[in-house]
Short mmCIF file of N, CA and C and ligand atoms in Angstrom, two decimals:
data_model
loop_
_atom_site.label_atom_id
_atom_site.label_comp_id
_atom_site.label_asym_id
_atom_site.label_seq_id
_atom_site.Cartn_x
_atom_site.Cartn_y
_atom_site.Cartn_z
N LEU A 1 0.66 -1.25 -0.03
CA LEU A 1 0.05 0.00 0.12
C LEU A 1 0.82 1.21 0.10
N GLU A 2 0.68 1.95 -1.03
CA GLU A 2 1.44 3.30 -1.00
C GLU A 2 0.53 4.21 -0.69
N ALA A 3 1.00 5.58 -1.09
CA ALA A 3 0.35 6.78 -0.85
C ALA A 3 -0.23 7.06 0.52
N LYS A 4 0.56 6.82 1.45
CA LYS A 4 0.13 7.16 2.84
C LYS A 4 -0.13 8.33 3.27
N GLU A 5 0.48 9.38 2.53
CA GLU A 5 0.38 10.78 2.73
C GLU A 5 -1.05 11.16 2.31
N GLU A 6 -1.51 10.33 1.42
CA GLU A 6 -3.23 10.85 1.08
C GLU A 6 -4.06 10.26 2.07
N PHE A 7 -3.74 9.56 3.21
CA PHE A 7 -4.73 8.93 3.64
C PHE A 7 -5.27 9.78 4.89
N GLU A 8 -6.69 9.72 4.88
CA GLU A 8 -7.23 10.45 5.73
C GLU A 8 -7.24 9.86 7.14
N HIS A 9 -6.66 10.53 8.26
CA HIS A 9 -6.33 9.96 9.46
C HIS A 9 -7.55 9.86 10.38
N SER A 10 -8.79 10.47 9.94
CA SER A 10 -9.72 10.47 10.90
C SER A 10 -10.58 9.30 10.51
N SER A 11 -10.55 8.66 9.44
CA SER A 11 -11.31 7.53 8.96
C SER A 11 -11.01 6.17 9.82
N LEU A 12 -11.92 5.68 10.12
CA LEU A 12 -12.06 4.48 10.98
C LEU A 12 -12.52 3.10 10.23
N ALA A 13 -12.01 1.92 10.89
CA ALA A 13 -12.41 0.73 10.02
C ALA A 13 -13.98 0.65 9.60
N VAL A 14 -14.98 1.23 10.69
CA VAL A 14 -16.18 0.92 10.31
C VAL A 14 -16.61 1.91 9.01
N ASP A 15 -15.95 2.99 8.60
CA ASP A 15 -16.16 3.51 7.74
C ASP A 15 -15.93 3.11 6.44
N VAL A 16 -15.03 1.95 6.29
CA VAL A 16 -14.30 1.31 5.18
C VAL A 16 -14.85 -0.06 4.95
N MET A 17 -15.35 -0.57 6.21
CA MET A 17 -15.73 -2.05 5.91
C MET A 17 -17.05 -2.19 5.08
N ARG A 18 -17.17 -3.56 4.93
CA ARG A 18 -18.49 -4.06 3.98
C ARG A 18 -19.21 -4.97 4.82
N PRO A 19 -20.35 -4.94 4.93
CA PRO A 19 -21.31 -4.20 3.96
C PRO A 19 -21.77 -2.83 4.61
N ARG A 20 -22.01 -2.09 3.62
CA ARG A 20 -22.55 -0.97 3.59
C ARG A 20 -24.09 -0.96 4.31
N ARG A 21 -24.50 0.15 4.67
CA ARG A 21 -25.86 0.13 5.14
C ARG A 21 -26.70 -0.46 3.99
N SER A 22 -26.68 -0.09 2.71
CA SER A 22 -27.43 -0.58 1.63
C SER A 22 -27.05 -1.90 1.06
N ASP A 23 -26.04 -2.35 1.52
CA ASP A 23 -25.43 -3.81 1.03
C ASP A 23 -26.39 -4.92 1.61
N PRO A 24 -26.40 -5.80 0.92
CA PRO A 24 -26.96 -7.28 1.85
C PRO A 24 -25.94 -7.38 2.98
N PRO A 25 -26.60 -8.24 3.79
CA PRO A 25 -25.66 -8.70 5.10
C PRO A 25 -24.42 -9.44 4.48
N LEU A 26 -23.59 -9.42 5.66
CA LEU A 26 -22.45 -10.29 5.51
C LEU A 26 -22.81 -11.73 5.33
N ALA A 27 -21.92 -12.32 4.17
CA ALA A 27 -22.57 -13.65 4.02
C ALA A 27 -21.53 -14.75 5.21
N VAL A 28 -22.18 -15.12 5.92
CA VAL A 28 -21.39 -16.02 6.92
C VAL A 28 -21.67 -17.32 7.07
N LEU A 29 -21.01 -18.23 7.35
CA LEU A 29 -20.99 -19.57 7.73
C LEU A 29 -21.20 -20.00 9.11
N THR A 30 -22.09 -20.89 9.59
CA THR A 30 -21.93 -21.11 10.88
C THR A 30 -21.24 -22.35 11.18
N GLN A 31 -20.50 -22.42 12.53
CA GLN A 31 -19.64 -23.47 12.79
C GLN A 31 -20.05 -24.95 12.73
N ASP A 32 -21.38 -25.00 13.10
CA ASP A 32 -21.73 -26.55 13.03
C ASP A 32 -23.23 -26.81 12.87
N SER A 33 -24.02 -25.70 12.17
CA SER A 33 -25.42 -25.77 12.15
C SER A 33 -25.87 -25.67 10.86
N MET A 34 -25.04 -25.90 9.61
CA MET A 34 -25.51 -25.50 8.31
C MET A 34 -25.37 -27.01 7.63
N THR A 35 -26.53 -27.15 6.65
CA THR A 35 -26.23 -28.42 5.94
C THR A 35 -25.50 -28.21 4.69
N LEU A 36 -25.14 -29.24 4.05
CA LEU A 36 -24.02 -29.07 2.76
C LEU A 36 -24.71 -28.26 1.82
N GLY A 37 -26.13 -28.48 1.85
CA GLY A 37 -26.81 -27.88 0.84
C GLY A 37 -26.89 -26.35 0.91
N GLU A 38 -27.19 -26.01 2.22
CA GLU A 38 -27.16 -24.54 2.57
C GLU A 38 -25.97 -23.89 2.26
N VAL A 39 -24.83 -24.60 2.69
CA VAL A 39 -23.24 -24.00 2.34
C VAL A 39 -23.23 -23.77 0.84
N GLU A 40 -23.36 -24.76 0.24
CA GLU A 40 -23.39 -24.63 -1.38
C GLU A 40 -24.10 -23.69 -2.02
N ALA A 41 -25.40 -23.36 -1.33
CA ALA A 41 -26.41 -22.54 -1.89
C ALA A 41 -25.66 -20.90 -1.63
N LEU A 42 -25.16 -21.04 -0.47
CA LEU A 42 -24.45 -19.70 -0.12
C LEU A 42 -23.41 -19.31 -1.10
N VAL A 43 -22.30 -20.44 -1.22
CA VAL A 43 -21.11 -20.16 -1.92
C VAL A 43 -21.60 -19.83 -3.50
N GLU A 44 -22.94 -20.52 -4.04
CA GLU A 44 -22.87 -20.39 -5.38
C GLU A 44 -23.70 -18.85 -5.67
N SER A 45 -24.39 -18.47 -4.55
CA SER A 45 -25.19 -17.17 -4.83
C SER A 45 -24.37 -16.01 -4.60
N THR A 46 -22.95 -16.04 -4.07
CA THR A 46 -22.14 -14.87 -3.95
C THR A 46 -20.73 -15.10 -4.71
N HIS A 47 -20.14 -14.28 -4.98
CA HIS A 47 -18.87 -14.30 -5.54
C HIS A 47 -17.49 -13.96 -4.50
N TYR A 48 -17.89 -13.84 -3.23
CA TYR A 48 -16.97 -13.56 -2.42
C TYR A 48 -15.55 -14.36 -2.34
N SER A 49 -14.54 -13.88 -1.99
CA SER A 49 -13.32 -14.88 -1.91
C SER A 49 -13.23 -15.65 -0.70
N GLY A 50 -14.11 -15.15 0.43
CA GLY A 50 -13.93 -15.96 1.67
C GLY A 50 -15.28 -15.77 2.34
N PHE A 51 -15.39 -16.57 3.39
CA PHE A 51 -16.61 -16.47 4.28
C PHE A 51 -16.12 -16.39 5.74
N PRO A 52 -16.49 -15.56 6.58
CA PRO A 52 -16.19 -15.77 8.16
C PRO A 52 -17.20 -16.84 8.65
N VAL A 53 -16.51 -17.67 9.79
CA VAL A 53 -17.22 -18.52 9.99
C VAL A 53 -17.43 -18.13 11.51
N VAL A 54 -18.87 -18.03 12.07
CA VAL A 54 -19.45 -17.82 13.20
C VAL A 54 -20.01 -19.08 14.24
N VAL A 55 -20.08 -18.63 15.46
CA VAL A 55 -20.60 -19.77 16.26
C VAL A 55 -22.07 -19.94 15.82
N SER A 56 -22.85 -19.16 15.76
CA SER A 56 -24.29 -19.05 15.35
C SER A 56 -24.70 -17.53 14.81
N GLN A 57 -25.75 -17.53 14.03
CA GLN A 57 -26.29 -16.55 13.48
C GLN A 57 -26.59 -15.27 14.62
N GLU A 58 -27.48 -15.94 15.49
CA GLU A 58 -27.52 -14.91 16.71
C GLU A 58 -26.38 -14.50 17.47
N SER A 59 -25.44 -15.25 17.74
CA SER A 59 -23.92 -14.49 18.47
C SER A 59 -23.20 -13.92 17.59
N GLN A 60 -23.06 -14.44 16.51
CA GLN A 60 -22.25 -13.69 15.34
C GLN A 60 -20.70 -13.59 16.25
N ARG A 61 -20.31 -14.52 16.94
CA ARG A 61 -19.12 -14.87 17.62
C ARG A 61 -18.21 -15.35 16.47
N LEU A 62 -17.02 -14.59 16.30
CA LEU A 62 -16.08 -15.27 15.05
C LEU A 62 -15.08 -16.42 15.49
N VAL A 63 -15.45 -17.20 14.78
CA VAL A 63 -14.39 -18.64 15.11
C VAL A 63 -13.43 -18.63 14.04
N GLY A 64 -13.46 -18.27 12.69
CA GLY A 64 -12.60 -18.48 11.78
C GLY A 64 -13.10 -17.79 10.50
N PHE A 65 -12.24 -18.01 9.48
CA PHE A 65 -12.53 -17.55 8.06
C PHE A 65 -12.07 -18.75 7.08
N VAL A 66 -13.04 -19.00 6.30
CA VAL A 66 -12.59 -19.84 5.24
C VAL A 66 -12.75 -19.42 3.53
N PHE A 67 -11.75 -19.78 2.99
CA PHE A 67 -11.35 -19.19 1.78
C PHE A 67 -12.36 -20.09 0.62
N ARG A 68 -13.00 -19.27 -0.04
CA ARG A 68 -14.24 -20.04 -1.24
C ARG A 68 -13.22 -21.22 -1.85
N ARG A 69 -12.08 -21.00 -2.40
CA ARG A 69 -11.47 -21.95 -3.08
C ARG A 69 -11.28 -23.21 -2.20
N ASP A 70 -10.83 -23.02 -0.99
CA ASP A 70 -10.47 -24.11 -0.08
C ASP A 70 -12.02 -25.00 0.33
N LEU A 71 -13.23 -24.09 0.48
CA LEU A 71 -14.32 -24.75 0.66
C LEU A 71 -14.79 -25.28 -0.52
N LEU A 72 -14.64 -25.10 -1.81
CA LEU A 72 -15.14 -25.79 -2.98
C LEU A 72 -14.20 -27.02 -3.18
N ILE A 73 -12.93 -27.01 -2.80
CA ILE A 73 -12.07 -28.16 -2.78
C ILE A 73 -12.62 -29.30 -1.67
N SER A 74 -12.84 -28.82 -0.48
CA SER A 74 -13.44 -29.67 0.53
C SER A 74 -14.68 -30.29 0.20
N ILE A 75 -15.48 -29.49 -0.39
CA ILE A 75 -17.08 -30.05 -0.83
C ILE A 75 -16.81 -31.07 -1.80
N ASP A 76 -15.89 -30.77 -2.60
CA ASP A 76 -15.79 -31.69 -3.95
C ASP A 76 -15.17 -33.06 -3.22
N ASN A 77 -14.29 -32.92 -2.49
CA ASN A 77 -13.74 -34.05 -2.10
C ASN A 77 -14.48 -35.01 -1.26
N ALA A 78 -15.43 -34.25 -0.22
CA ALA A 78 -16.50 -34.74 0.52
C ALA A 78 -17.41 -35.82 -0.32
N ARG A 79 -17.89 -34.89 -1.62
CA ARG A 79 -18.96 -35.44 -2.43
C ARG A 79 -18.47 -36.71 -3.02
N LYS A 80 -17.21 -36.84 -3.53
CA LYS A 80 -16.69 -37.61 -4.23
C LYS A 80 -16.16 -38.93 -3.26
N ARG A 81 -15.46 -38.56 -2.03
CA ARG A 81 -14.89 -39.49 -1.39
C ARG A 81 -15.58 -40.26 -0.30
N GLN A 82 -16.21 -39.21 0.36
CA GLN A 82 -16.90 -39.77 1.50
C GLN A 82 -18.24 -40.37 1.56
N GLU A 83 -18.34 -41.47 2.07
CA GLU A 83 -19.55 -42.07 1.98
C GLU A 83 -20.81 -41.47 2.76
N GLY A 84 -21.82 -41.65 1.91
CA GLY A 84 -23.13 -40.93 2.75
C GLY A 84 -23.32 -39.33 2.65
N VAL A 85 -22.44 -38.86 2.14
CA VAL A 85 -22.44 -37.30 2.02
C VAL A 85 -23.63 -36.84 1.04
N VAL A 86 -24.61 -36.14 1.54
CA VAL A 86 -25.69 -35.81 0.91
C VAL A 86 -26.08 -34.23 1.10
N SER A 87 -26.82 -33.60 0.63
CA SER A 87 -27.20 -32.09 0.53
C SER A 87 -27.63 -31.84 2.24
N ALA A 88 -28.28 -32.88 2.63
CA ALA A 88 -28.76 -32.56 4.12
C ALA A 88 -27.73 -33.04 5.15
N SER A 89 -26.57 -33.47 4.76
CA SER A 89 -25.46 -33.75 5.63
C SER A 89 -25.20 -32.13 6.27
N LEU A 90 -24.56 -32.53 7.64
CA LEU A 90 -23.94 -31.22 8.32
C LEU A 90 -22.66 -30.92 8.11
N VAL A 91 -22.56 -29.75 7.94
CA VAL A 91 -21.10 -29.25 7.58
C VAL A 91 -20.45 -28.64 9.03
N VAL A 92 -19.40 -29.08 9.40
CA VAL A 92 -18.64 -28.83 10.51
C VAL A 92 -17.31 -28.03 10.36
N PHE A 93 -17.10 -26.91 10.73
CA PHE A 93 -15.91 -26.29 10.57
C PHE A 93 -15.00 -26.22 11.93
N THR A 94 -14.01 -27.07 11.49
CA THR A 94 -12.94 -27.21 12.66
C THR A 94 -11.79 -26.43 12.59
N GLU A 95 -10.95 -26.06 13.60
CA GLU A 95 -9.91 -25.28 13.25
C GLU A 95 -8.68 -25.84 12.55
N HIS A 96 -8.60 -27.27 12.64
CA HIS A 96 -7.56 -27.88 12.31
C HIS A 96 -8.16 -28.96 11.17
N ALA A 97 -8.19 -28.58 9.98
CA ALA A 97 -8.48 -29.64 8.78
C ALA A 97 -7.61 -30.89 8.88
N PRO A 98 -7.99 -31.97 8.57
CA PRO A 98 -7.07 -33.06 8.71
C PRO A 98 -6.10 -32.93 7.62
N ALA A 99 -4.77 -33.33 7.81
CA ALA A 99 -3.75 -33.25 6.90
C ALA A 99 -3.32 -31.77 6.23
N GLN A 100 -3.70 -30.85 7.27
CA GLN A 100 -3.49 -29.60 6.77
C GLN A 100 -2.61 -28.80 7.92
N ALA A 101 -1.96 -27.90 7.53
CA ALA A 101 -1.27 -26.95 8.62
C ALA A 101 -2.34 -26.29 9.29
N PRO A 102 -2.20 -26.14 10.70
CA PRO A 102 -3.28 -25.37 11.40
C PRO A 102 -3.41 -23.89 10.74
N GLU A 103 -4.70 -23.30 10.74
CA GLU A 103 -4.90 -22.13 9.98
C GLU A 103 -4.34 -20.93 11.07
N ALA A 104 -4.10 -20.01 10.56
CA ALA A 104 -4.01 -18.91 11.63
C ALA A 104 -5.45 -18.23 11.78
N PRO A 105 -5.75 -17.76 13.05
CA PRO A 105 -6.95 -17.27 12.97
C PRO A 105 -7.16 -16.03 12.19
N PRO A 106 -8.36 -15.51 11.85
CA PRO A 106 -8.40 -14.48 10.87
C PRO A 106 -7.96 -13.01 11.64
N PHE A 107 -7.50 -12.26 11.03
CA PHE A 107 -6.97 -10.88 11.56
C PHE A 107 -8.29 -10.13 11.86
N THR A 108 -8.45 -9.50 13.01
CA THR A 108 -9.77 -8.73 13.37
C THR A 108 -8.96 -7.33 13.88
N VAL A 109 -9.88 -6.41 13.58
CA VAL A 109 -9.72 -5.02 14.20
C VAL A 109 -10.96 -4.53 14.82
N THR A 110 -11.21 -3.62 15.70
CA THR A 110 -12.59 -3.31 15.99
C THR A 110 -13.04 -2.17 15.04
N ASP A 111 -14.23 -1.85 15.16
CA ASP A 111 -14.94 -0.88 14.27
C ASP A 111 -14.37 0.56 14.39
N HIS A 112 -13.78 0.82 15.69
CA HIS A 112 -13.11 1.96 15.87
C HIS A 112 -11.67 2.26 15.75
N THR A 113 -11.03 1.05 15.06
CA THR A 113 -9.62 1.25 14.79
C THR A 113 -9.63 2.38 13.86
N ALA A 114 -8.60 3.08 14.00
CA ALA A 114 -8.15 3.98 12.86
C ALA A 114 -7.78 3.36 11.60
N MET A 115 -8.15 3.99 10.60
CA MET A 115 -7.72 3.32 9.29
C MET A 115 -6.24 3.41 9.11
N ASP A 116 -5.65 4.52 9.53
CA ASP A 116 -3.82 4.38 9.23
C ASP A 116 -3.25 3.22 10.09
N ILE A 117 -3.78 3.05 11.28
CA ILE A 117 -3.47 1.68 11.92
C ILE A 117 -3.77 0.62 11.29
N THR A 118 -4.95 0.39 10.71
CA THR A 118 -5.46 -0.80 9.93
C THR A 118 -4.57 -0.98 8.54
N VAL A 119 -4.29 -0.07 7.97
CA VAL A 119 -3.52 -0.10 6.80
C VAL A 119 -2.05 -0.59 7.08
N ASP A 120 -1.54 0.04 8.30
CA ASP A 120 -0.20 -0.60 8.72
C ASP A 120 -0.26 -2.05 9.05
N ILE A 121 -1.22 -2.71 9.58
CA ILE A 121 -1.26 -3.84 9.95
C ILE A 121 -1.48 -4.79 8.57
N PHE A 122 -2.26 -4.16 7.65
CA PHE A 122 -2.47 -4.93 6.30
C PHE A 122 -0.86 -4.92 5.71
N ARG A 123 -0.17 -3.77 5.61
CA ARG A 123 1.19 -3.77 5.11
C ARG A 123 2.02 -4.81 5.68
N LYS A 124 2.00 -4.60 7.07
CA LYS A 124 2.92 -5.42 7.89
C LYS A 124 2.75 -6.77 7.85
N LEU A 125 1.59 -7.32 7.89
CA LEU A 125 1.27 -8.79 8.10
C LEU A 125 0.90 -9.15 6.67
N GLY A 126 0.78 -8.31 5.71
CA GLY A 126 0.53 -8.91 4.30
C GLY A 126 -0.89 -9.35 4.18
N LEU A 127 -1.69 -8.74 4.87
CA LEU A 127 -3.07 -9.12 4.79
C LEU A 127 -3.90 -9.16 3.43
N ARG A 128 -4.80 -9.67 3.13
CA ARG A 128 -5.67 -9.56 1.86
C ARG A 128 -6.96 -9.22 2.53
N GLN A 129 -7.43 -9.60 3.72
CA GLN A 129 -8.48 -9.14 4.34
C GLN A 129 -8.42 -9.25 5.76
N CYS A 130 -9.39 -8.27 6.41
CA CYS A 130 -9.19 -8.46 7.74
C CYS A 130 -10.80 -8.36 8.36
N LEU A 131 -11.32 -8.85 9.42
CA LEU A 131 -12.60 -8.85 9.89
C LEU A 131 -12.57 -7.53 10.95
N VAL A 132 -13.95 -7.24 11.03
CA VAL A 132 -14.50 -5.90 11.91
C VAL A 132 -15.24 -6.56 12.75
N THR A 133 -14.87 -6.25 14.36
CA THR A 133 -15.86 -6.60 15.29
C THR A 133 -16.36 -5.52 16.12
N HIS A 134 -17.47 -5.58 16.94
CA HIS A 134 -17.79 -4.76 17.74
C HIS A 134 -18.30 -5.43 19.23
N ASN A 135 -17.69 -5.27 20.13
CA ASN A 135 -17.81 -5.97 21.35
C ASN A 135 -17.79 -7.37 21.13
N GLY A 136 -16.88 -7.91 20.34
CA GLY A 136 -16.74 -9.37 20.17
C GLY A 136 -17.42 -9.99 18.87
N ARG A 137 -18.58 -9.00 18.58
CA ARG A 137 -19.33 -9.87 17.60
C ARG A 137 -18.89 -9.04 16.24
N LEU A 138 -19.06 -10.12 15.31
CA LEU A 138 -18.65 -9.80 13.87
C LEU A 138 -19.54 -8.87 13.27
N LEU A 139 -18.71 -7.79 12.71
CA LEU A 139 -19.90 -6.72 12.06
C LEU A 139 -19.28 -6.69 10.75
N GLY A 140 -18.26 -6.77 10.14
CA GLY A 140 -17.82 -6.61 8.75
C GLY A 140 -16.61 -7.13 8.19
N ILE A 141 -16.23 -6.70 7.01
CA ILE A 141 -14.99 -7.29 6.42
C ILE A 141 -14.29 -6.23 5.77
N ILE A 142 -12.88 -6.14 5.56
CA ILE A 142 -12.29 -5.10 4.89
C ILE A 142 -11.23 -5.77 3.99
N THR A 143 -11.30 -5.55 2.67
CA THR A 143 -10.37 -6.45 1.82
C THR A 143 -9.24 -5.38 1.47
N LYS A 144 -8.14 -5.82 1.01
CA LYS A 144 -7.20 -4.86 0.45
C LYS A 144 -7.83 -3.96 -0.69
N LYS A 145 -8.72 -4.22 -1.50
CA LYS A 145 -9.00 -3.70 -2.37
C LYS A 145 -10.26 -2.56 -1.84
N ASP A 146 -10.94 -2.80 -0.76
CA ASP A 146 -11.87 -1.79 -0.23
C ASP A 146 -10.78 -0.71 0.44
N ILE A 147 -9.59 -1.02 0.71
CA ILE A 147 -8.71 -0.01 1.34
C ILE A 147 -8.36 0.95 0.17
N LEU A 148 -7.99 0.05 -0.96
CA LEU A 148 -7.35 0.88 -2.18
C LEU A 148 -8.55 1.90 -2.61
N LYS A 149 -9.87 1.35 -2.55
CA LYS A 149 -11.07 2.27 -3.22
C LYS A 149 -11.10 3.53 -2.26
N HIS A 150 -10.93 3.15 -1.01
CA HIS A 150 -11.05 4.12 0.03
C HIS A 150 -10.08 5.31 -0.01
N MET A 151 -8.82 4.89 -0.27
CA MET A 151 -7.93 5.74 -0.39
C MET A 151 -7.85 6.47 -1.86
N ALA A 152 -8.34 5.81 -3.03
CA ALA A 152 -8.66 6.46 -4.28
C ALA A 152 -9.99 7.39 -4.27
N GLN A 153 -10.56 7.30 -3.44
CA GLN A 153 -11.91 8.27 -3.03
C GLN A 153 -11.28 9.48 -2.33
N ILE A 154 -10.45 9.24 -1.31
CA ILE A 154 -9.74 10.53 -0.73
C ILE A 154 -8.93 11.13 -1.84
N ALA A 155 -8.18 10.49 -2.28
CA ALA A 155 -7.42 11.05 -3.43
C ALA A 155 -8.09 11.55 -4.69
N ASN A 156 -9.37 11.23 -4.76
CA ASN A 156 -10.30 11.43 -5.71
C ASN A 156 -9.56 11.11 -7.44
N ARG A 157 -9.20 9.87 -7.33
CA ARG A 157 -8.43 9.47 -8.70
C ARG A 157 -8.87 7.91 -8.64
N ASP A 158 -8.53 7.41 -9.95
CA ASP A 158 -8.91 6.07 -10.44
C ASP A 158 -8.05 5.16 -9.46
N PRO A 159 -9.00 4.24 -9.06
CA PRO A 159 -8.14 3.04 -8.14
C PRO A 159 -7.03 2.37 -8.89
N ASP A 160 -7.07 2.06 -9.96
CA ASP A 160 -6.19 1.33 -10.68
C ASP A 160 -4.87 2.00 -11.07
N SER A 161 -5.04 3.17 -10.83
CA SER A 161 -3.62 4.21 -10.89
C SER A 161 -2.72 4.12 -9.61
N ILE A 162 -3.10 3.60 -8.57
CA ILE A 162 -2.68 3.42 -7.30
C ILE A 162 -1.63 2.01 -7.24
N LEU A 163 -0.26 2.14 -7.01
CA LEU A 163 0.45 1.20 -7.01
C LEU A 163 0.32 0.38 -5.71
N PHE A 164 0.36 -0.88 -5.87
CA PHE A 164 -0.26 -1.74 -4.53
C PHE A 164 0.56 -3.16 -4.73
N ASN A 165 1.46 -3.30 -3.76
CA ASN A 165 2.10 -4.48 -3.77
C ASN A 165 1.97 -5.39 -2.56
P1 ATP B 1 -12.74 -8.55 -6.05
O1 ATP B 1 -13.29 -9.95 -5.73
O2 ATP B 1 -13.45 -7.78 -7.00
O3 ATP B 1 -11.23 -8.90 -6.21
P2 ATP B 1 -11.81 -8.15 -3.20
O4 ATP B 1 -10.54 -8.29 -3.71
O5 ATP B 1 -12.40 -6.78 -2.28
O6 ATP B 1 -12.81 -7.96 -4.58
P3 ATP B 1 -14.08 -10.06 -2.50
O7 ATP B 1 -13.69 -11.15 -1.32
O8 ATP B 1 -14.46 -10.71 -3.77
O9 ATP B 1 -12.42 -9.52 -2.67
O10 ATP B 1 -14.83 -8.86 -1.85
C1 ATP B 1 -15.53 -8.39 -2.66
C2 ATP B 1 -16.24 -7.13 -1.88
O11 ATP B 1 -17.35 -7.87 -0.91
C3 ATP B 1 -15.44 -6.40 -0.85
O12 ATP B 1 -16.17 -5.01 -0.84
C4 ATP B 1 -15.34 -7.04 0.27
O13 ATP B 1 -15.39 -6.20 1.57
C5 ATP B 1 -17.02 -7.68 0.39
N1 ATP B 1 -17.04 -8.99 1.02
C6 ATP B 1 -15.96 -9.88 1.16
N2 ATP B 1 -16.48 -11.09 1.54
C7 ATP B 1 -17.67 -10.85 2.01
C8 ATP B 1 -18.63 -11.65 2.64
N3 ATP B 1 -18.45 -12.76 3.07
N4 ATP B 1 -19.74 -11.08 2.89
C9 ATP B 1 -20.25 -9.88 2.46
N5 ATP B 1 -19.24 -9.06 1.99
C10 ATP B 1 -18.08 -9.54 1.75
#
């Protein structure tokens, strides 16, 4: 992320995160209460690169984050190789997928975190997305692209013209 000098220091994570007020709600998966059919329907009806996993829709307590591509691979494997897997099967998200390195928990900031700090975190940790919480409840998501768009808005120029590595 370049163009630090153009960054408005008064912006907060809540100003940059999605969903916006007019957007559909955050697409989340629940830890152990969705069927395979429900998970597939959610994945197919959206184009997001990933989905936060929460304890339950009511609690919105964050437990993890799953990338769309990993989810599609797991579903494909389960459908092909696991016996008795049907659309009504329950999908359970665990921290340590078998035969995989343990996933790092998703990075979070609170809604009141200043955007200059958030941008610093993105840069230093090389994040592609970060989740936003309020009192421990999941509120939204900020992707690298959301930050770029926000910076471009501040600088009032084309987002594609900003260098980003
Ligand atoms: P693109 O796919 O165009 O490269 P991107 O790099 O921001 O965009 P995506 O994950 O596809 O990555 O997110 C697209 C937009 O949707 C972003 O504004 C992001 O904040 C938002 N978003 C990402 N994941 C979700 C989700 N699970 N539910 C709701 N909104 C999301």
